[in-house]
Short mmCIF file of C-alpha atoms in Angstrom, two decimals:
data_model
loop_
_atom_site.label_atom_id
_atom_site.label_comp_id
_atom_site.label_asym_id
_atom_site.label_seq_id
_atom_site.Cartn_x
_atom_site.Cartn_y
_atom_site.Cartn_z
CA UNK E 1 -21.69 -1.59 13.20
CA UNK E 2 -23.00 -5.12 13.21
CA UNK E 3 -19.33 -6.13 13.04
CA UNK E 4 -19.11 -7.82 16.61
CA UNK E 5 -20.94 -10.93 15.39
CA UNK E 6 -18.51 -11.86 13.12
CA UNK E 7 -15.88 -14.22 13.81
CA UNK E 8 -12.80 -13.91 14.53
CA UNK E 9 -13.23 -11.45 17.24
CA UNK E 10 -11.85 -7.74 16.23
CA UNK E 11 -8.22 -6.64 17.58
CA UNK E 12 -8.45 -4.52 20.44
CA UNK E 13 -5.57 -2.73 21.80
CA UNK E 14 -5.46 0.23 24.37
CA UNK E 15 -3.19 2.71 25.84
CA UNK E 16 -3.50 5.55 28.38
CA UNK E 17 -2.05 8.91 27.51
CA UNK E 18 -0.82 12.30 29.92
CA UNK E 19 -3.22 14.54 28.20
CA UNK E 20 -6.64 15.99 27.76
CA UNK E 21 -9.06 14.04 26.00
CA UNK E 22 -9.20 17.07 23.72
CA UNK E 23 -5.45 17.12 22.80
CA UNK E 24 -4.87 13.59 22.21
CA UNK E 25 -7.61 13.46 19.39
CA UNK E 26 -5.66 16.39 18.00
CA UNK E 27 -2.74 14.96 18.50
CA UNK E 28 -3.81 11.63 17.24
CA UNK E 29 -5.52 12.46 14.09
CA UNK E 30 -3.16 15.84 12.87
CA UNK E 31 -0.31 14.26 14.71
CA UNK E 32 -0.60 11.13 12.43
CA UNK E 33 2.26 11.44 10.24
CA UNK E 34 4.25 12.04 13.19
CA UNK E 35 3.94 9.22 15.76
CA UNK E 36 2.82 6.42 12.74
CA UNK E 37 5.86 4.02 13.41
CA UNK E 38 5.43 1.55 10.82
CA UNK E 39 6.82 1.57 7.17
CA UNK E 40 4.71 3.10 4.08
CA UNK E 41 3.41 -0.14 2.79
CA UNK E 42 3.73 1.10 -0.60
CA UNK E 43 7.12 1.13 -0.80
CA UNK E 44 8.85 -0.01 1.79
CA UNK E 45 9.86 2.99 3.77
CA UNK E 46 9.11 5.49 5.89
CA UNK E 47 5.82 7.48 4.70
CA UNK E 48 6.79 10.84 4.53
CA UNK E 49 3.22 12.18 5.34
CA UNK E 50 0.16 10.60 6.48
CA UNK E 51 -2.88 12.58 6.65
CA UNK E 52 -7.02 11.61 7.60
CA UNK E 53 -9.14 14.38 6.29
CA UNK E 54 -10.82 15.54 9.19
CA UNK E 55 -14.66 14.98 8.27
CA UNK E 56 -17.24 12.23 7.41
CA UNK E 57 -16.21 11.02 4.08
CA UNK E 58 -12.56 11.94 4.41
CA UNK E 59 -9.20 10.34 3.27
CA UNK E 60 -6.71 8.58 5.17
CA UNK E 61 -3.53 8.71 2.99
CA UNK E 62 -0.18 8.56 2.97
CA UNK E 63 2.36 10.31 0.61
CA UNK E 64 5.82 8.70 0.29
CA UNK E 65 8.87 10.75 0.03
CA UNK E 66 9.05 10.08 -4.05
CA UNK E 67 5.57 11.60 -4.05
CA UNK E 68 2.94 9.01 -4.47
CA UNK E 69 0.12 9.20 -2.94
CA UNK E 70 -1.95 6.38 -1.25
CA UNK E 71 -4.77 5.79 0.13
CA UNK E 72 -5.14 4.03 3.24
CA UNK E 73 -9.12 4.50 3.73
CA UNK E 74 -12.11 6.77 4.39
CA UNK E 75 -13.19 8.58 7.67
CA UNK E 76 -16.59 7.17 8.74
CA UNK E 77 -17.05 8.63 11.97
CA UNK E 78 -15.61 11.80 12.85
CA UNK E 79 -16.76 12.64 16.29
CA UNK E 80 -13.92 14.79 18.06
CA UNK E 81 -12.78 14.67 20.69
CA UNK E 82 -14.41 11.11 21.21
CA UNK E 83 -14.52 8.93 18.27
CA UNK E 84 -12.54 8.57 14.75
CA UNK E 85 -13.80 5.49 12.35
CA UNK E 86 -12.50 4.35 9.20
CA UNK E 87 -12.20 1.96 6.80
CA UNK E 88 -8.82 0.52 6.14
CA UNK E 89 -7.22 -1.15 3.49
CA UNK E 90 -3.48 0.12 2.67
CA UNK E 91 -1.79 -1.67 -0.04
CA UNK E 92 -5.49 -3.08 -1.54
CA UNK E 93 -8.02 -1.62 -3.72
CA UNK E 94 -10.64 -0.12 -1.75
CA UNK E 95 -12.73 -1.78 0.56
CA UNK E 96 -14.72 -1.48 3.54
CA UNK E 97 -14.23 -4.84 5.11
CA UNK E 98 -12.11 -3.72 7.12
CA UNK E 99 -12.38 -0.99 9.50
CA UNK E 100 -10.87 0.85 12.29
CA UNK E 101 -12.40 2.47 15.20
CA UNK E 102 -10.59 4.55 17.80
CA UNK E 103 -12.27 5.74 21.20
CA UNK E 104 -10.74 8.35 23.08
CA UNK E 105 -12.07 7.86 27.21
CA UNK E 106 -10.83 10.54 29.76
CA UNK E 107 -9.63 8.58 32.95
CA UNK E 108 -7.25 9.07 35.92
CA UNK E 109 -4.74 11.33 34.70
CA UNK E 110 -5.54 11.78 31.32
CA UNK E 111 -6.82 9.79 28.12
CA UNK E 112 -7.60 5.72 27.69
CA UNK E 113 -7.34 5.25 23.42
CA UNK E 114 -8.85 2.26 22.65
CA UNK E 115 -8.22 1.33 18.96
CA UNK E 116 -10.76 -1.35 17.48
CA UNK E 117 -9.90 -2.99 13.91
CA UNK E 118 -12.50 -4.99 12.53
CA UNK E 119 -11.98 -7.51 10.02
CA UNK E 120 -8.54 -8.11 10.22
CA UNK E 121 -8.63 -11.00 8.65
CA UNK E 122 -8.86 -9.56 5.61
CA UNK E 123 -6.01 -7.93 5.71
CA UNK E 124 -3.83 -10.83 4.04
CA UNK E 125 -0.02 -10.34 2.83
CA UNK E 126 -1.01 -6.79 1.87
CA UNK E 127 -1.29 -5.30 5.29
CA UNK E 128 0.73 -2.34 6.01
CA UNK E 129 2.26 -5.10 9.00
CA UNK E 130 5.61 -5.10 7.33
CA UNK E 131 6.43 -7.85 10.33
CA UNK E 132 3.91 -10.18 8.81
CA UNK E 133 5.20 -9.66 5.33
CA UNK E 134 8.41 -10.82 6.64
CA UNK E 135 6.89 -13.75 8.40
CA UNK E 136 5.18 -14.77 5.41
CA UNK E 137 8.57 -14.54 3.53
CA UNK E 138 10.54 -16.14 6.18
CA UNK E 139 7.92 -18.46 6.79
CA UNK E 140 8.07 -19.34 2.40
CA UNK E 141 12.15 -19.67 2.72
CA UNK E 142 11.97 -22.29 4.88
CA UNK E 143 9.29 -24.36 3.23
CA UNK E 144 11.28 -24.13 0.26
CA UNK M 1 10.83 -14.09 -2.53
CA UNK M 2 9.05 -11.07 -1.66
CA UNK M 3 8.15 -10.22 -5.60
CA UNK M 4 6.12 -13.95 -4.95
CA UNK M 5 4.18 -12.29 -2.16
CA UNK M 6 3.17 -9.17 -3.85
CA UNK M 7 1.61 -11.46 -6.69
CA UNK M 8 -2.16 -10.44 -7.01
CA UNK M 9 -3.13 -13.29 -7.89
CA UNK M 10 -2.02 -15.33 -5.36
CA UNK M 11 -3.37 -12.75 -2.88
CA UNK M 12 -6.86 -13.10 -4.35
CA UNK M 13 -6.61 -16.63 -4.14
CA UNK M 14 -6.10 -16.32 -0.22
CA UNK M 15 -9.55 -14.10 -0.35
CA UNK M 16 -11.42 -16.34 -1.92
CA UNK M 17 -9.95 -19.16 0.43
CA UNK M 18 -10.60 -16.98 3.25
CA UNK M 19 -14.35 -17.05 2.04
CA UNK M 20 -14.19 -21.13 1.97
CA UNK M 21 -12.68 -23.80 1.01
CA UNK M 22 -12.54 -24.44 -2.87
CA UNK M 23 -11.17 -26.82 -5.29
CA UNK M 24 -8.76 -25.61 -8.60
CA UNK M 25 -11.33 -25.25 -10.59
CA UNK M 26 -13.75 -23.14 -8.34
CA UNK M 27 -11.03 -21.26 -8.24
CA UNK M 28 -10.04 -20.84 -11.73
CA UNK M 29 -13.81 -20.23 -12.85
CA UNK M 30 -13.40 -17.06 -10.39
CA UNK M 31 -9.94 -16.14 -11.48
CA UNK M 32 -8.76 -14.98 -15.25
CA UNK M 33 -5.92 -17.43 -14.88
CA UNK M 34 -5.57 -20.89 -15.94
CA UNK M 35 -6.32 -23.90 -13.94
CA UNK M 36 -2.20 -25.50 -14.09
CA UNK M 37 -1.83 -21.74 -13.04
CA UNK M 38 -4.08 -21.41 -10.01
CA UNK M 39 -2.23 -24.83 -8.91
CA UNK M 40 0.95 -23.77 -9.16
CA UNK M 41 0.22 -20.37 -7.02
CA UNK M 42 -1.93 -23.16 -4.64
CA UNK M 43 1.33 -25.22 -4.50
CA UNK M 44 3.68 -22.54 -3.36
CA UNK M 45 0.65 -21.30 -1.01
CA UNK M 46 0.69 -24.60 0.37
CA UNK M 47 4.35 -25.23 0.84
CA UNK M 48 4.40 -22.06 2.87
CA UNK M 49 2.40 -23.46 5.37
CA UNK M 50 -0.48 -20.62 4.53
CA UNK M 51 -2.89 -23.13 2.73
CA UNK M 52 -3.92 -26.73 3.62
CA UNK M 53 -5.30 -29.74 1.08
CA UNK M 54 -8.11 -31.82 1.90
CA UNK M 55 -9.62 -34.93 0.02
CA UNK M 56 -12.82 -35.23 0.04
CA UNK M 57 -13.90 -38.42 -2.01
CA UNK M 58 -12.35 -37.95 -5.24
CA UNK M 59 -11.74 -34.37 -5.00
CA UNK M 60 -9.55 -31.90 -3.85
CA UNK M 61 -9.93 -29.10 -1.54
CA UNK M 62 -7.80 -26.42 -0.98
CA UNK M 63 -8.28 -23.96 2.54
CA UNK M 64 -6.62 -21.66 4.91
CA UNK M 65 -4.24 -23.17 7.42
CA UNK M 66 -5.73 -21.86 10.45
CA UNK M 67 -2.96 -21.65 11.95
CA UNK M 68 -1.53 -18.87 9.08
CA UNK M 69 -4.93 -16.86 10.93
CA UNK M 70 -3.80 -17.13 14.37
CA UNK M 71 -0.33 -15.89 13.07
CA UNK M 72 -1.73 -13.40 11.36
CA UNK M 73 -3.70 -11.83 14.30
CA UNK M 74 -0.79 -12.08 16.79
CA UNK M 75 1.22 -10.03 13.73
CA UNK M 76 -1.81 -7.62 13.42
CA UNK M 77 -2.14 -7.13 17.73
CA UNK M 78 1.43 -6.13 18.02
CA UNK M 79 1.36 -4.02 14.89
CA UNK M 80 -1.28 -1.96 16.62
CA UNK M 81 0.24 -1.90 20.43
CA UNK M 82 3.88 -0.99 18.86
CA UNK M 83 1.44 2.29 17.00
CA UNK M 84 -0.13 2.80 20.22
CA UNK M 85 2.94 2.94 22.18
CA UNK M 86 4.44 5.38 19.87
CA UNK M 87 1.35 7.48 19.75
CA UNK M 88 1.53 7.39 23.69
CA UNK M 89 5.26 8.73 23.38
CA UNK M 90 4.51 10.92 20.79
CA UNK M 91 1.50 12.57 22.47
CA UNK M 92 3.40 12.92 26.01
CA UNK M 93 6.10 14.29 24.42
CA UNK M 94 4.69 16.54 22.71
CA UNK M 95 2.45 17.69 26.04
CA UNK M 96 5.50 17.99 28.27
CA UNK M 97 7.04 19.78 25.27
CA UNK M 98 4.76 22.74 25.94
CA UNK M 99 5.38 22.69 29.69
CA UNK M 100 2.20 20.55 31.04
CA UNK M 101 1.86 17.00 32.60
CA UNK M 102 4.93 14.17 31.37
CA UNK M 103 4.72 10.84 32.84
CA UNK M 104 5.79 7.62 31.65
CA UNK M 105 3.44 5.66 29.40
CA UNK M 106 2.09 2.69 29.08
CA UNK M 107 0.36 0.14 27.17
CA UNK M 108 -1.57 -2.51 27.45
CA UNK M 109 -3.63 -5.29 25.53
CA UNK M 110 -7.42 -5.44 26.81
CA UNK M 111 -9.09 -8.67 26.77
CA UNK M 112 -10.42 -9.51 23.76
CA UNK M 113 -14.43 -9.70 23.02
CA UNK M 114 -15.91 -13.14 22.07
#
């Protein structure tokens, strides 16, 4: 990617997971909708179906429960059952400067998914991190 | 409050900030907006805490508070482990669902590349 020289560094976060390296890319990509805790960023609530199309050049978008549709990015890498790439940018026009990368390992007992997002720092005000919209509000209220 | 933060304008402003630091009317020659405009957004920017002013000779510079990064990235990191954590529950869930393996999960930040 090229990517690591930047600065900042990318986010990095892990987890380890009871199943087959096989079943938690399934799970993970067609599963999406399901286990994606966060807000739609569109509108506030809870998107009522998020979906990555599963091949090079696909979507990642969500669809609220009023119907909209949004997208969220475009698949980059699709290499099941190790790797899924794309570019994210929910809530902003599209882009590709930032981008996700998950890595699925098998270890002990399972699966290590390693999730990668490079160039954060673009993400701004507009990031589907509803938390950080609120700190920016919060953060507005009390400089005012 | 939160109709200020969804203000495109003022969101492009942090871009171009985030690119380097720039005066009003750097800004305003990249911006269809006017220059008492772009200081007005850069004022409530500012008083926020998200933007910092710096004088250099007679002019005025306007960047990103570094510290509204650092903020930012800490926001970003948990956003990420709170969706890994409920992929992990999801996914081991859904696997003991259908009769295999269930065990507890876990997550946990790696150490971050420099």
């Amino acid at each position: 990617m090229g990517k690591e020289k930047e600065t900042p560094a990318p986010i990095r976060q892990s987890v380890h997971v009871d199943c087959s390296i096989e079943e938690t890319f399934r799970l993970f990509t067609e599963g999406f909708g399901e286990w994606w805790p966060l807000p739609s960023c569109a509108e506030g609530e809870k998107a009522e179906h998020i979906d990555i199309e599963p091949w090079r050049g696909g979507k990642v978008s969500e669809r609220t429960r009023s119907g909209k549709e949004h997208e969220w990015g475009t698949v980059i890498a699709w290499d099941p059952p190790d790797r899924v790439e794309f570019t994210w940018h929910p809530g902003r026009p599209d882009d590709s400067d930032q981008t996700v990368t998950v890595d699925f390992r098998v270890e002990a007992d399972g699966t290590r998914v390693t999730l990668t997002h490079y160039g954060w720092q673009w993400a701004g005000v507009a990031t589907c991190a509803s938390r950080f919209a609120t700190f920016v509000a919060e953060q507005m209220l009390v400089a005012v | 409050m939160l109709g200020a933060l969804s203000d495109p304008t003022r969101q492009t402003v942090l871009d171009l900030l985030r690119q380097r630091p720039s005066t009003v009317g750097d800004l305003a020659s990249r911006l269809p907006v006017s220059r008492p405009a772009v200081s007005q957004h850069l004022h409530v920017l500012k008083s926020a805490g998200l933007v910092e002013e710096e004088r250099r000779g007679t002019r005025h510079y306007f960047r990103l508070n570094p510290r509204s990064l650092a903020e930012l990235r800490a926001h970003i990191d948990s956003m990420w482990r709170d969706a890994l954590a409920a992929f992990a529950e999801f996914a081991n869930k859904e696997t003991g669902d259908h009769g295999k393996r269930k065990g507890n999960t876990r997550t946990d930040s790696t150490k971050r590349p420099r």
